[in-house]
Short mmCIF file of the N, C-alpha and C atoms (twelve columns), coordinates in Angstrom:
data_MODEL
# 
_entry.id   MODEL 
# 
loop_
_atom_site.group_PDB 
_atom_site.id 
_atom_site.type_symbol 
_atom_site.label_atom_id 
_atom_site.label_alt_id 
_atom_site.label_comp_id 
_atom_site.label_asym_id 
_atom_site.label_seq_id 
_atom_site.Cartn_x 
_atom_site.Cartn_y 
_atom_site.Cartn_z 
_atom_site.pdbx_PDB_model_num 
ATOM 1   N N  . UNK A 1  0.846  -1.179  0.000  1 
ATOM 2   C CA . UNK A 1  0.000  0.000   0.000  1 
ATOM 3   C C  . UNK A 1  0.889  1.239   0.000  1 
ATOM 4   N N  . UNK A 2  0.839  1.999   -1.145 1 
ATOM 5   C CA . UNK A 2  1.584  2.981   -0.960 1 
ATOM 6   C C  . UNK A 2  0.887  4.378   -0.604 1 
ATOM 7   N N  . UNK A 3  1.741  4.916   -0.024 1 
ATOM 8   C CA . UNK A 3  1.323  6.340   1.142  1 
ATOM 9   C C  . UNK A 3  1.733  7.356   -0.150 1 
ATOM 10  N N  . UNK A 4  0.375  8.315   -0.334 1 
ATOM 11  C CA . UNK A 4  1.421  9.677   -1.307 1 
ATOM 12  C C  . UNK A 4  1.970  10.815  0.111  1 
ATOM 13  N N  . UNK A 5  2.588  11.174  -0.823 1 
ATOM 14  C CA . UNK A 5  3.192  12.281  -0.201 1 
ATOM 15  C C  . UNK A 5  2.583  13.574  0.911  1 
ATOM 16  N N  . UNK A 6  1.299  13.875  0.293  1 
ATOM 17  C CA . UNK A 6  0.026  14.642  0.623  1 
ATOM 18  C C  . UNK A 6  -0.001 14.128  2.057  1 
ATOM 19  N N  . UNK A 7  -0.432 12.441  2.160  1 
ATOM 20  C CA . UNK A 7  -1.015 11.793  3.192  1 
ATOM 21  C C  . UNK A 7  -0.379 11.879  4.469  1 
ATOM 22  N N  . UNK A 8  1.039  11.774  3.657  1 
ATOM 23  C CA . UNK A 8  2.002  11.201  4.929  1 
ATOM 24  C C  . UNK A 8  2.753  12.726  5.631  1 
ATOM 25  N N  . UNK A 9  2.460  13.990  4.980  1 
ATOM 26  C CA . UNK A 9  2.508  14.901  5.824  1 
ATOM 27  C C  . UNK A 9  1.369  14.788  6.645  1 
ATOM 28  N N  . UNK A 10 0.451  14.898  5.959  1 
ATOM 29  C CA . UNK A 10 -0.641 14.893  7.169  1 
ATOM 30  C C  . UNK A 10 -0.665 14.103  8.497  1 
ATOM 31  N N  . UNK A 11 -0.420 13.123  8.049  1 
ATOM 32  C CA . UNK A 11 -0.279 12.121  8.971  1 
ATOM 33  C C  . UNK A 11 0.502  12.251  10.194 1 
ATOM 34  N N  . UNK A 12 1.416  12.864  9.382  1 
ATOM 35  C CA . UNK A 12 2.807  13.288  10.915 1 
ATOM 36  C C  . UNK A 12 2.300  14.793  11.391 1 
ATOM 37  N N  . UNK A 13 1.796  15.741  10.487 1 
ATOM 38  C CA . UNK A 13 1.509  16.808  11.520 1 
ATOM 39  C C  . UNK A 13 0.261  16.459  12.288 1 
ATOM 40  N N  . UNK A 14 -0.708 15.269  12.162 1 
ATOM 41  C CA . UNK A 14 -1.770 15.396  12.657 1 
ATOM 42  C C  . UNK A 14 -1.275 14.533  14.676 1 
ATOM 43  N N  . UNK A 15 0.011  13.977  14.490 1 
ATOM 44  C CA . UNK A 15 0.590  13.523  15.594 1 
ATOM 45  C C  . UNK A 15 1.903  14.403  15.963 1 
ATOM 46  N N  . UNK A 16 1.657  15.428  15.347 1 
ATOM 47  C CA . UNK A 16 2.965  16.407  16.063 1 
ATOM 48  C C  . UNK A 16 2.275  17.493  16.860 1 
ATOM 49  N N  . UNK A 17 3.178  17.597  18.093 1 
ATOM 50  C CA . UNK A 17 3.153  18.484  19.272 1 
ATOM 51  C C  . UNK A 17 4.299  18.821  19.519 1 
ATOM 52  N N  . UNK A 18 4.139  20.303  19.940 1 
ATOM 53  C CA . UNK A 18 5.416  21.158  20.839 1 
ATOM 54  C C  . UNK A 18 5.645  20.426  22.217 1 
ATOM 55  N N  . UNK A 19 4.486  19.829  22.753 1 
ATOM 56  C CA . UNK A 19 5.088  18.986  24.056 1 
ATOM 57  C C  . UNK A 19 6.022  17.770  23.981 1 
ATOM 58  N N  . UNK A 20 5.329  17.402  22.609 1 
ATOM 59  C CA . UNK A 20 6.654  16.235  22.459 1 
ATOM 60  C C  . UNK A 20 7.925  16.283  22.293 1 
ATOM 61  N N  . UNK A 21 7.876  17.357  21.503 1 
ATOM 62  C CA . UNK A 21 9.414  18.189  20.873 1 
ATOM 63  C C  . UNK A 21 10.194 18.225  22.246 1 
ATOM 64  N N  . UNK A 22 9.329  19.501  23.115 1 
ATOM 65  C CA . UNK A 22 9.728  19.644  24.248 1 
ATOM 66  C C  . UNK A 22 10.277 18.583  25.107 1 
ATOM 67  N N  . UNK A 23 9.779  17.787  25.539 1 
ATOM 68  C CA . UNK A 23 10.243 16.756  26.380 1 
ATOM 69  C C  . UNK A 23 11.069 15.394  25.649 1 
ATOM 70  N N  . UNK A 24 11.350 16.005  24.567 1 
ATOM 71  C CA . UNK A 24 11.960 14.893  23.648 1 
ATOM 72  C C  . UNK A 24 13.716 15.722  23.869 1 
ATOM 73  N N  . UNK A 25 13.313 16.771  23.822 1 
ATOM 74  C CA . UNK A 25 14.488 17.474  24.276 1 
ATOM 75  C C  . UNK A 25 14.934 18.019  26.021 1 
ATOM 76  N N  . UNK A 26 14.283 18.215  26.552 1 
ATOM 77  C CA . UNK A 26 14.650 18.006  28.013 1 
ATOM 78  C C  . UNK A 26 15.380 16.818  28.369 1 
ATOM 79  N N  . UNK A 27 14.393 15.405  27.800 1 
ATOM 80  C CA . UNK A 27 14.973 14.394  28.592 1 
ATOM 81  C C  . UNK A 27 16.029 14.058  27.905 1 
ATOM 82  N N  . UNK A 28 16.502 14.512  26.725 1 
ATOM 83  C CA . UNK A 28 17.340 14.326  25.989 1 
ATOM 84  C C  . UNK A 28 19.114 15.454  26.546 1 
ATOM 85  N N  . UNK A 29 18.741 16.296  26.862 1 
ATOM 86  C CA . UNK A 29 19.465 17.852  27.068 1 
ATOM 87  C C  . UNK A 29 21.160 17.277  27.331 1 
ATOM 88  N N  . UNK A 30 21.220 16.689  28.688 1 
ATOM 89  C CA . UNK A 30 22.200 16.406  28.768 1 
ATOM 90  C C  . UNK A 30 23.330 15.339  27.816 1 
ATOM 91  N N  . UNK A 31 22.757 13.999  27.453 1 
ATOM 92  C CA . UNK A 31 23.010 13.985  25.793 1 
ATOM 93  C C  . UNK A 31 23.615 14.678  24.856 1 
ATOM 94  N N  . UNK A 32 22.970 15.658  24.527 1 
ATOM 95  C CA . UNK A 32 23.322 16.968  23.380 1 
ATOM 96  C C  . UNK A 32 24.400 18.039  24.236 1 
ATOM 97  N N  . UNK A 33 24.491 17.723  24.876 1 
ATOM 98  C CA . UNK A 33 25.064 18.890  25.805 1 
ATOM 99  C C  . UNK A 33 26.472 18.308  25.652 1 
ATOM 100 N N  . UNK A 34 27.132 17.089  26.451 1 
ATOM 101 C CA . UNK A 34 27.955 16.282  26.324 1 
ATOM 102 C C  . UNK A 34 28.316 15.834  25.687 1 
ATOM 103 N N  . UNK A 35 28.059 15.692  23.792 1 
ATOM 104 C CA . UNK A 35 28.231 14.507  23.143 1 
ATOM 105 C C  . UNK A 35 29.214 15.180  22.458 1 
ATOM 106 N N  . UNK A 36 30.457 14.018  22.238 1 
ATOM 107 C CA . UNK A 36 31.704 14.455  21.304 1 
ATOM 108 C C  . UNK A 36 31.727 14.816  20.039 1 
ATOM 109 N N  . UNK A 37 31.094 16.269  19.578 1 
ATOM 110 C CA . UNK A 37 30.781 16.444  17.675 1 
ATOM 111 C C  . UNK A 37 32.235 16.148  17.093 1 
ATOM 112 N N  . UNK A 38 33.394 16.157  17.525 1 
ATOM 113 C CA . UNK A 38 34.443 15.894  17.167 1 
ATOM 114 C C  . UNK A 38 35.257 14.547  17.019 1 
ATOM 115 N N  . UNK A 39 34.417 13.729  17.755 1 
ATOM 116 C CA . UNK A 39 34.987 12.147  17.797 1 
ATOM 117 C C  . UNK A 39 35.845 11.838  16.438 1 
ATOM 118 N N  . UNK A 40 37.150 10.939  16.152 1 
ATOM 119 C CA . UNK A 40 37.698 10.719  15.693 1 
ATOM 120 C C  . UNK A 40 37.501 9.348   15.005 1 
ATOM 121 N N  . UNK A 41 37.397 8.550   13.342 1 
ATOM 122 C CA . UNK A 41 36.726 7.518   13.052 1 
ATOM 123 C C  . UNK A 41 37.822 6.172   14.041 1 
ATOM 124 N N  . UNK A 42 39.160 6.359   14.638 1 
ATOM 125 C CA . UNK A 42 39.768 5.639   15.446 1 
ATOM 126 C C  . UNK A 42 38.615 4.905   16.890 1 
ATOM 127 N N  . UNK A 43 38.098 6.883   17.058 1 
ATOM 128 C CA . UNK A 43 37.538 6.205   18.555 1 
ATOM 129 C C  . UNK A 43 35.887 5.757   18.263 1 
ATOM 130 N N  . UNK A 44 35.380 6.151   17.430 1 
ATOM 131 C CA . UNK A 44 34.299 5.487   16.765 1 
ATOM 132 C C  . UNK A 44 34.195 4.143   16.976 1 
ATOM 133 N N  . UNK A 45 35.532 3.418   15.807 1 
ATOM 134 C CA . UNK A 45 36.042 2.234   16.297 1 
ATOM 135 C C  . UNK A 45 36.223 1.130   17.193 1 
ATOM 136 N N  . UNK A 46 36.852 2.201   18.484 1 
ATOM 137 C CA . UNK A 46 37.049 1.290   19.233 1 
ATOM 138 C C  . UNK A 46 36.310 1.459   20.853 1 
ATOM 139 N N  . UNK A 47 35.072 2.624   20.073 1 
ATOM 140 C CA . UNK A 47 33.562 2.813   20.971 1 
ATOM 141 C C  . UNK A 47 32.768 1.198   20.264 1 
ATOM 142 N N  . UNK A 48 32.653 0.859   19.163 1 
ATOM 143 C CA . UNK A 48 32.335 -0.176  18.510 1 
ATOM 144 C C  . UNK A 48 32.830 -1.149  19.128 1 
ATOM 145 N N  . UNK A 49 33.968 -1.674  19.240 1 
ATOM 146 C CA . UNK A 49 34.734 -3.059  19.662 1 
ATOM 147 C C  . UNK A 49 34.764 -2.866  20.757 1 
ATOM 148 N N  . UNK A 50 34.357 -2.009  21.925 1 
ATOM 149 C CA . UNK A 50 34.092 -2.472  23.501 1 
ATOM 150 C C  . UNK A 50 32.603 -2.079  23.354 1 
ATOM 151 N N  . UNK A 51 31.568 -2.149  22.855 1 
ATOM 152 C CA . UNK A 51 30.417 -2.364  22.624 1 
ATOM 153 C C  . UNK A 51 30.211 -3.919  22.434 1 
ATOM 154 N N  . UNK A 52 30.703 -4.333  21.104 1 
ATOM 155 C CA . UNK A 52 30.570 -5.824  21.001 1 
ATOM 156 C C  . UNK A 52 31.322 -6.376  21.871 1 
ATOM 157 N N  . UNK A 53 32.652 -6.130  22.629 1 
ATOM 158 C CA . UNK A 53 32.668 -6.693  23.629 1 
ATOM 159 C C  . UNK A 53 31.974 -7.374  24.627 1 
ATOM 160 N N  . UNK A 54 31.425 -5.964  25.180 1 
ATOM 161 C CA . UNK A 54 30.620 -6.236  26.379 1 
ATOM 162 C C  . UNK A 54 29.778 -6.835  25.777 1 
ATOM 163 N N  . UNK A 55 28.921 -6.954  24.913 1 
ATOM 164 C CA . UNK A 55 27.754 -7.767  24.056 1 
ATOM 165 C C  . UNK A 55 28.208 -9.136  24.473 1 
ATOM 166 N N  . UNK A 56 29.196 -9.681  23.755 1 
ATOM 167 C CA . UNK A 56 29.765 -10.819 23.666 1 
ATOM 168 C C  . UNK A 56 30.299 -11.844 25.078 1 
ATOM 169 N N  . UNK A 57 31.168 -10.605 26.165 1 
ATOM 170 C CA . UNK A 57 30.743 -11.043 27.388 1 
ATOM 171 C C  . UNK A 57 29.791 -11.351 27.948 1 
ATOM 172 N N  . UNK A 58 28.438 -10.223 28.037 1 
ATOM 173 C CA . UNK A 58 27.489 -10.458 28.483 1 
ATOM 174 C C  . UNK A 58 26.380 -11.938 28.324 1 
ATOM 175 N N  . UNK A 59 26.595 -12.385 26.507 1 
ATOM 176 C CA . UNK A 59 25.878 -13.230 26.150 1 
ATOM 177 C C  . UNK A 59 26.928 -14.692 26.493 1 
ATOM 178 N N  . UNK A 60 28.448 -14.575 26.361 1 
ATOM 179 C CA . UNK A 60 28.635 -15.880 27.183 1 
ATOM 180 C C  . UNK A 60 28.339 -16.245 28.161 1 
ATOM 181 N N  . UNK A 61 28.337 -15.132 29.275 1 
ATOM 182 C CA . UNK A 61 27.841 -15.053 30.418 1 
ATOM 183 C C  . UNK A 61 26.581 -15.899 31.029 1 
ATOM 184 N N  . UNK A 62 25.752 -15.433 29.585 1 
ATOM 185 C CA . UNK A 62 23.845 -15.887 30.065 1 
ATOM 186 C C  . UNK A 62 24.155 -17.428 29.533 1 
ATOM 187 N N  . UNK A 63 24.907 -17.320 28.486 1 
ATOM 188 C CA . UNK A 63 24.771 -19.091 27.842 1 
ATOM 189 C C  . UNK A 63 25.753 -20.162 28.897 1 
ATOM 190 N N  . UNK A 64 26.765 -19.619 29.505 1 
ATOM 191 C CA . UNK A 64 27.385 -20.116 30.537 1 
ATOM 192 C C  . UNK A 64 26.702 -20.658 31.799 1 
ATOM 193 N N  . UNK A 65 25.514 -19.862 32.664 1 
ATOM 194 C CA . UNK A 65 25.095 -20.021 33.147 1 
ATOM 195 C C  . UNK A 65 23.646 -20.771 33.425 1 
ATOM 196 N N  . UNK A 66 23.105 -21.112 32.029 1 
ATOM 197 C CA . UNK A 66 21.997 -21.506 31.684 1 
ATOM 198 C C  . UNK A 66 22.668 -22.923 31.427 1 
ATOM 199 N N  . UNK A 67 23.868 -23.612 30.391 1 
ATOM 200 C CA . UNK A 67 24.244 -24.356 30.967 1 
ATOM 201 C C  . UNK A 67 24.812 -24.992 32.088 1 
ATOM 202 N N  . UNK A 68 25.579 -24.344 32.969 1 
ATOM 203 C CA . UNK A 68 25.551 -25.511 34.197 1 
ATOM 204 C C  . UNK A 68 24.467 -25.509 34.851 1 
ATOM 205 N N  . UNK A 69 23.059 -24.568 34.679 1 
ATOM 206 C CA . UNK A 69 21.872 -24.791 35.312 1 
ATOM 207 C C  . UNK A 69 21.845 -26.277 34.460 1 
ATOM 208 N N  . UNK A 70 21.493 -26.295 33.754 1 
ATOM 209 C CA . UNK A 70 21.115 -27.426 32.726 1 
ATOM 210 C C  . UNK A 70 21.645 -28.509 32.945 1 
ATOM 211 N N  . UNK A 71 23.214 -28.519 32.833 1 
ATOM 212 C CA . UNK A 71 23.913 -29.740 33.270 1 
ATOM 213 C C  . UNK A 71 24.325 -30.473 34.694 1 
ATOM 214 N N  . UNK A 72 23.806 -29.072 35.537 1 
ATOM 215 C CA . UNK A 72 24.204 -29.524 37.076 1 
ATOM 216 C C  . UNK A 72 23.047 -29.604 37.643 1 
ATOM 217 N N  . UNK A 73 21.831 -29.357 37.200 1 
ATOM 218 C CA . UNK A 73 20.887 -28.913 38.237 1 
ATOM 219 C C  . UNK A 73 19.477 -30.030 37.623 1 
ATOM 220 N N  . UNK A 74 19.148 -29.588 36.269 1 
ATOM 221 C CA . UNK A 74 18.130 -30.257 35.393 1 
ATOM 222 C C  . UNK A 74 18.147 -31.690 35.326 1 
ATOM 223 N N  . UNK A 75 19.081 -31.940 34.473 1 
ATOM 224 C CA . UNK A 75 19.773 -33.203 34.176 1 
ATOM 225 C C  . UNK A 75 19.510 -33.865 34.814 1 
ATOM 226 N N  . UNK A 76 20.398 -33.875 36.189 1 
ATOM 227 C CA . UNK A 76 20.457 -34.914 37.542 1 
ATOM 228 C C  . UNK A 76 19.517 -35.158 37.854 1 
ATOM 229 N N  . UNK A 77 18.413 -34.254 38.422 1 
ATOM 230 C CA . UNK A 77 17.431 -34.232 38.797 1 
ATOM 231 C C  . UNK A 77 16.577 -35.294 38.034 1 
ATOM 232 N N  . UNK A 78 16.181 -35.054 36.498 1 
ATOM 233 C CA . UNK A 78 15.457 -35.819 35.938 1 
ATOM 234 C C  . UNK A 78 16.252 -37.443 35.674 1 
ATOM 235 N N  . UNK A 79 17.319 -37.342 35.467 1 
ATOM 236 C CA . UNK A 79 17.813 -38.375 35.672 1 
ATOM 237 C C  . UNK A 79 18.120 -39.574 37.031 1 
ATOM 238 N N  . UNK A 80 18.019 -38.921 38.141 1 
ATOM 239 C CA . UNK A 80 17.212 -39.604 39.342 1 
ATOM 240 C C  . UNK A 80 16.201 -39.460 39.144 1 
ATOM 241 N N  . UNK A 81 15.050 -39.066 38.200 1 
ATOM 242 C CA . UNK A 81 13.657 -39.072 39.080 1 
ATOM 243 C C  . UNK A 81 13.553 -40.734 38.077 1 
ATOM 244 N N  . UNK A 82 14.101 -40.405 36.731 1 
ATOM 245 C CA . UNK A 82 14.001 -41.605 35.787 1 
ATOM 246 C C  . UNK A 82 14.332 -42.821 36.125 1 
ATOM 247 N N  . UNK A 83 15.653 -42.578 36.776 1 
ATOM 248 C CA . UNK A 83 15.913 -44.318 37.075 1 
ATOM 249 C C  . UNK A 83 15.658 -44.622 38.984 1 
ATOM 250 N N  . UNK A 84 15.156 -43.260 39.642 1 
ATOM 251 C CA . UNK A 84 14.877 -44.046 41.161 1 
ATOM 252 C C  . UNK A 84 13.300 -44.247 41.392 1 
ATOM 253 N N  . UNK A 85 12.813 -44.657 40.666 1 
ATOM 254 C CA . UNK A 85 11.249 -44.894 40.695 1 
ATOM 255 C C  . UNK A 85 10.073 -44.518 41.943 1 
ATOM 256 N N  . UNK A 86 10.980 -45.329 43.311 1 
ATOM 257 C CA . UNK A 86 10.483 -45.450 44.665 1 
ATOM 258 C C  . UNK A 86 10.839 -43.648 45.162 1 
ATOM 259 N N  . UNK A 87 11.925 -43.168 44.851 1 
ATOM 260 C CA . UNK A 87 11.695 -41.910 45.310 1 
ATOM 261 C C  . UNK A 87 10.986 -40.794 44.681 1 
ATOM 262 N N  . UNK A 88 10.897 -41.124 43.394 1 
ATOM 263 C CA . UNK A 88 10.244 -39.897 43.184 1 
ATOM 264 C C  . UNK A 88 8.602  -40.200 43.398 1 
ATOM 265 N N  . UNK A 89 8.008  -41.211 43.331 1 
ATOM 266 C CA . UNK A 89 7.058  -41.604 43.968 1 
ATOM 267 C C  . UNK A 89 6.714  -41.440 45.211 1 
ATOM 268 N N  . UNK A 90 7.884  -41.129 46.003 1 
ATOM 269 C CA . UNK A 90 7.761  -40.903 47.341 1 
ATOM 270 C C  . UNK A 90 8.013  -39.440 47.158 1 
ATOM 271 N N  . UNK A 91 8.256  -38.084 46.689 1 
ATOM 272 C CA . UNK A 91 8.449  -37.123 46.567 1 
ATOM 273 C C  . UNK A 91 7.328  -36.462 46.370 1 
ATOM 274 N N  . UNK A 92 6.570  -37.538 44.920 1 
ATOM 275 C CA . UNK A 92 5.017  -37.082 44.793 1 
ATOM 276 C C  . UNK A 92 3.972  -36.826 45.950 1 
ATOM 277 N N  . UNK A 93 4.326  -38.211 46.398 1 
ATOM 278 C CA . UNK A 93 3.294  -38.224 47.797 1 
ATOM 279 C C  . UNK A 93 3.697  -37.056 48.792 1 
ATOM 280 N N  . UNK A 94 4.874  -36.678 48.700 1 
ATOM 281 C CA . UNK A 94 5.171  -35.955 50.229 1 
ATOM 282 C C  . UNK A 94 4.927  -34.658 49.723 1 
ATOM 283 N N  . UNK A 95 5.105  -34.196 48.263 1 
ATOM 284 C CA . UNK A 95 4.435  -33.060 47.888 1 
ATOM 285 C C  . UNK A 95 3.006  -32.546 47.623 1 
ATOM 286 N N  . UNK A 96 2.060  -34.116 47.301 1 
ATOM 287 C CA . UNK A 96 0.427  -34.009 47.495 1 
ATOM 288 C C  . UNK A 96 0.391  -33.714 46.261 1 
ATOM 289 N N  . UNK A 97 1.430  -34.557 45.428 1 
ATOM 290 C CA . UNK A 97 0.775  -34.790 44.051 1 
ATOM 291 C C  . UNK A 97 0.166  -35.883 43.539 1 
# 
């Protein structure tokens, strides 16, 4: 479906406000206030590669920990409930399942 041109002004002035502007820039202020217009494409760079860093830490991190949940915690568990029959039967009962 294509939008003409006509429409799609309308469209945006019929959802534009000075309050939004406004508080799009307040909460924004310090942002604009602080930000390096001069940055160098070096530190660009290597704002990029400790970005994916931390990305990359962060997500070994979650996959690290989700496995030894998995392998230390899950596993065992179902694997005693599988081969000790009498206890987990007895677990049921003592839980009032």
């Amino acid at each position: 479906m294509e939008v003409g041109l006509w429409e799609g002004i309308t469209k945006f002035l019929s959802n534009f406000s000075f309050e939004k502007v406004a508080t799009f820039i307040t909460s924004n202020w310090d942002s604009f206030w602080n930000f390096n217009w001069n940055i160098s494409d070096s530190d660009i760079d290597r704002n990029i590669q400790n970005i994916a860093g931390q990305f990359i830490t962060t997500t070994a991190g979650f996959l690290g920990n989700m496995a030894g949940k998995l392998v230390c915690g899950v596993l065992p568990v179902a694997g005693l409930a599988f081969l000790n029959k009498a206890g987990r039967y007895a677990c049921s009962i003592k839980q009032g399942a």
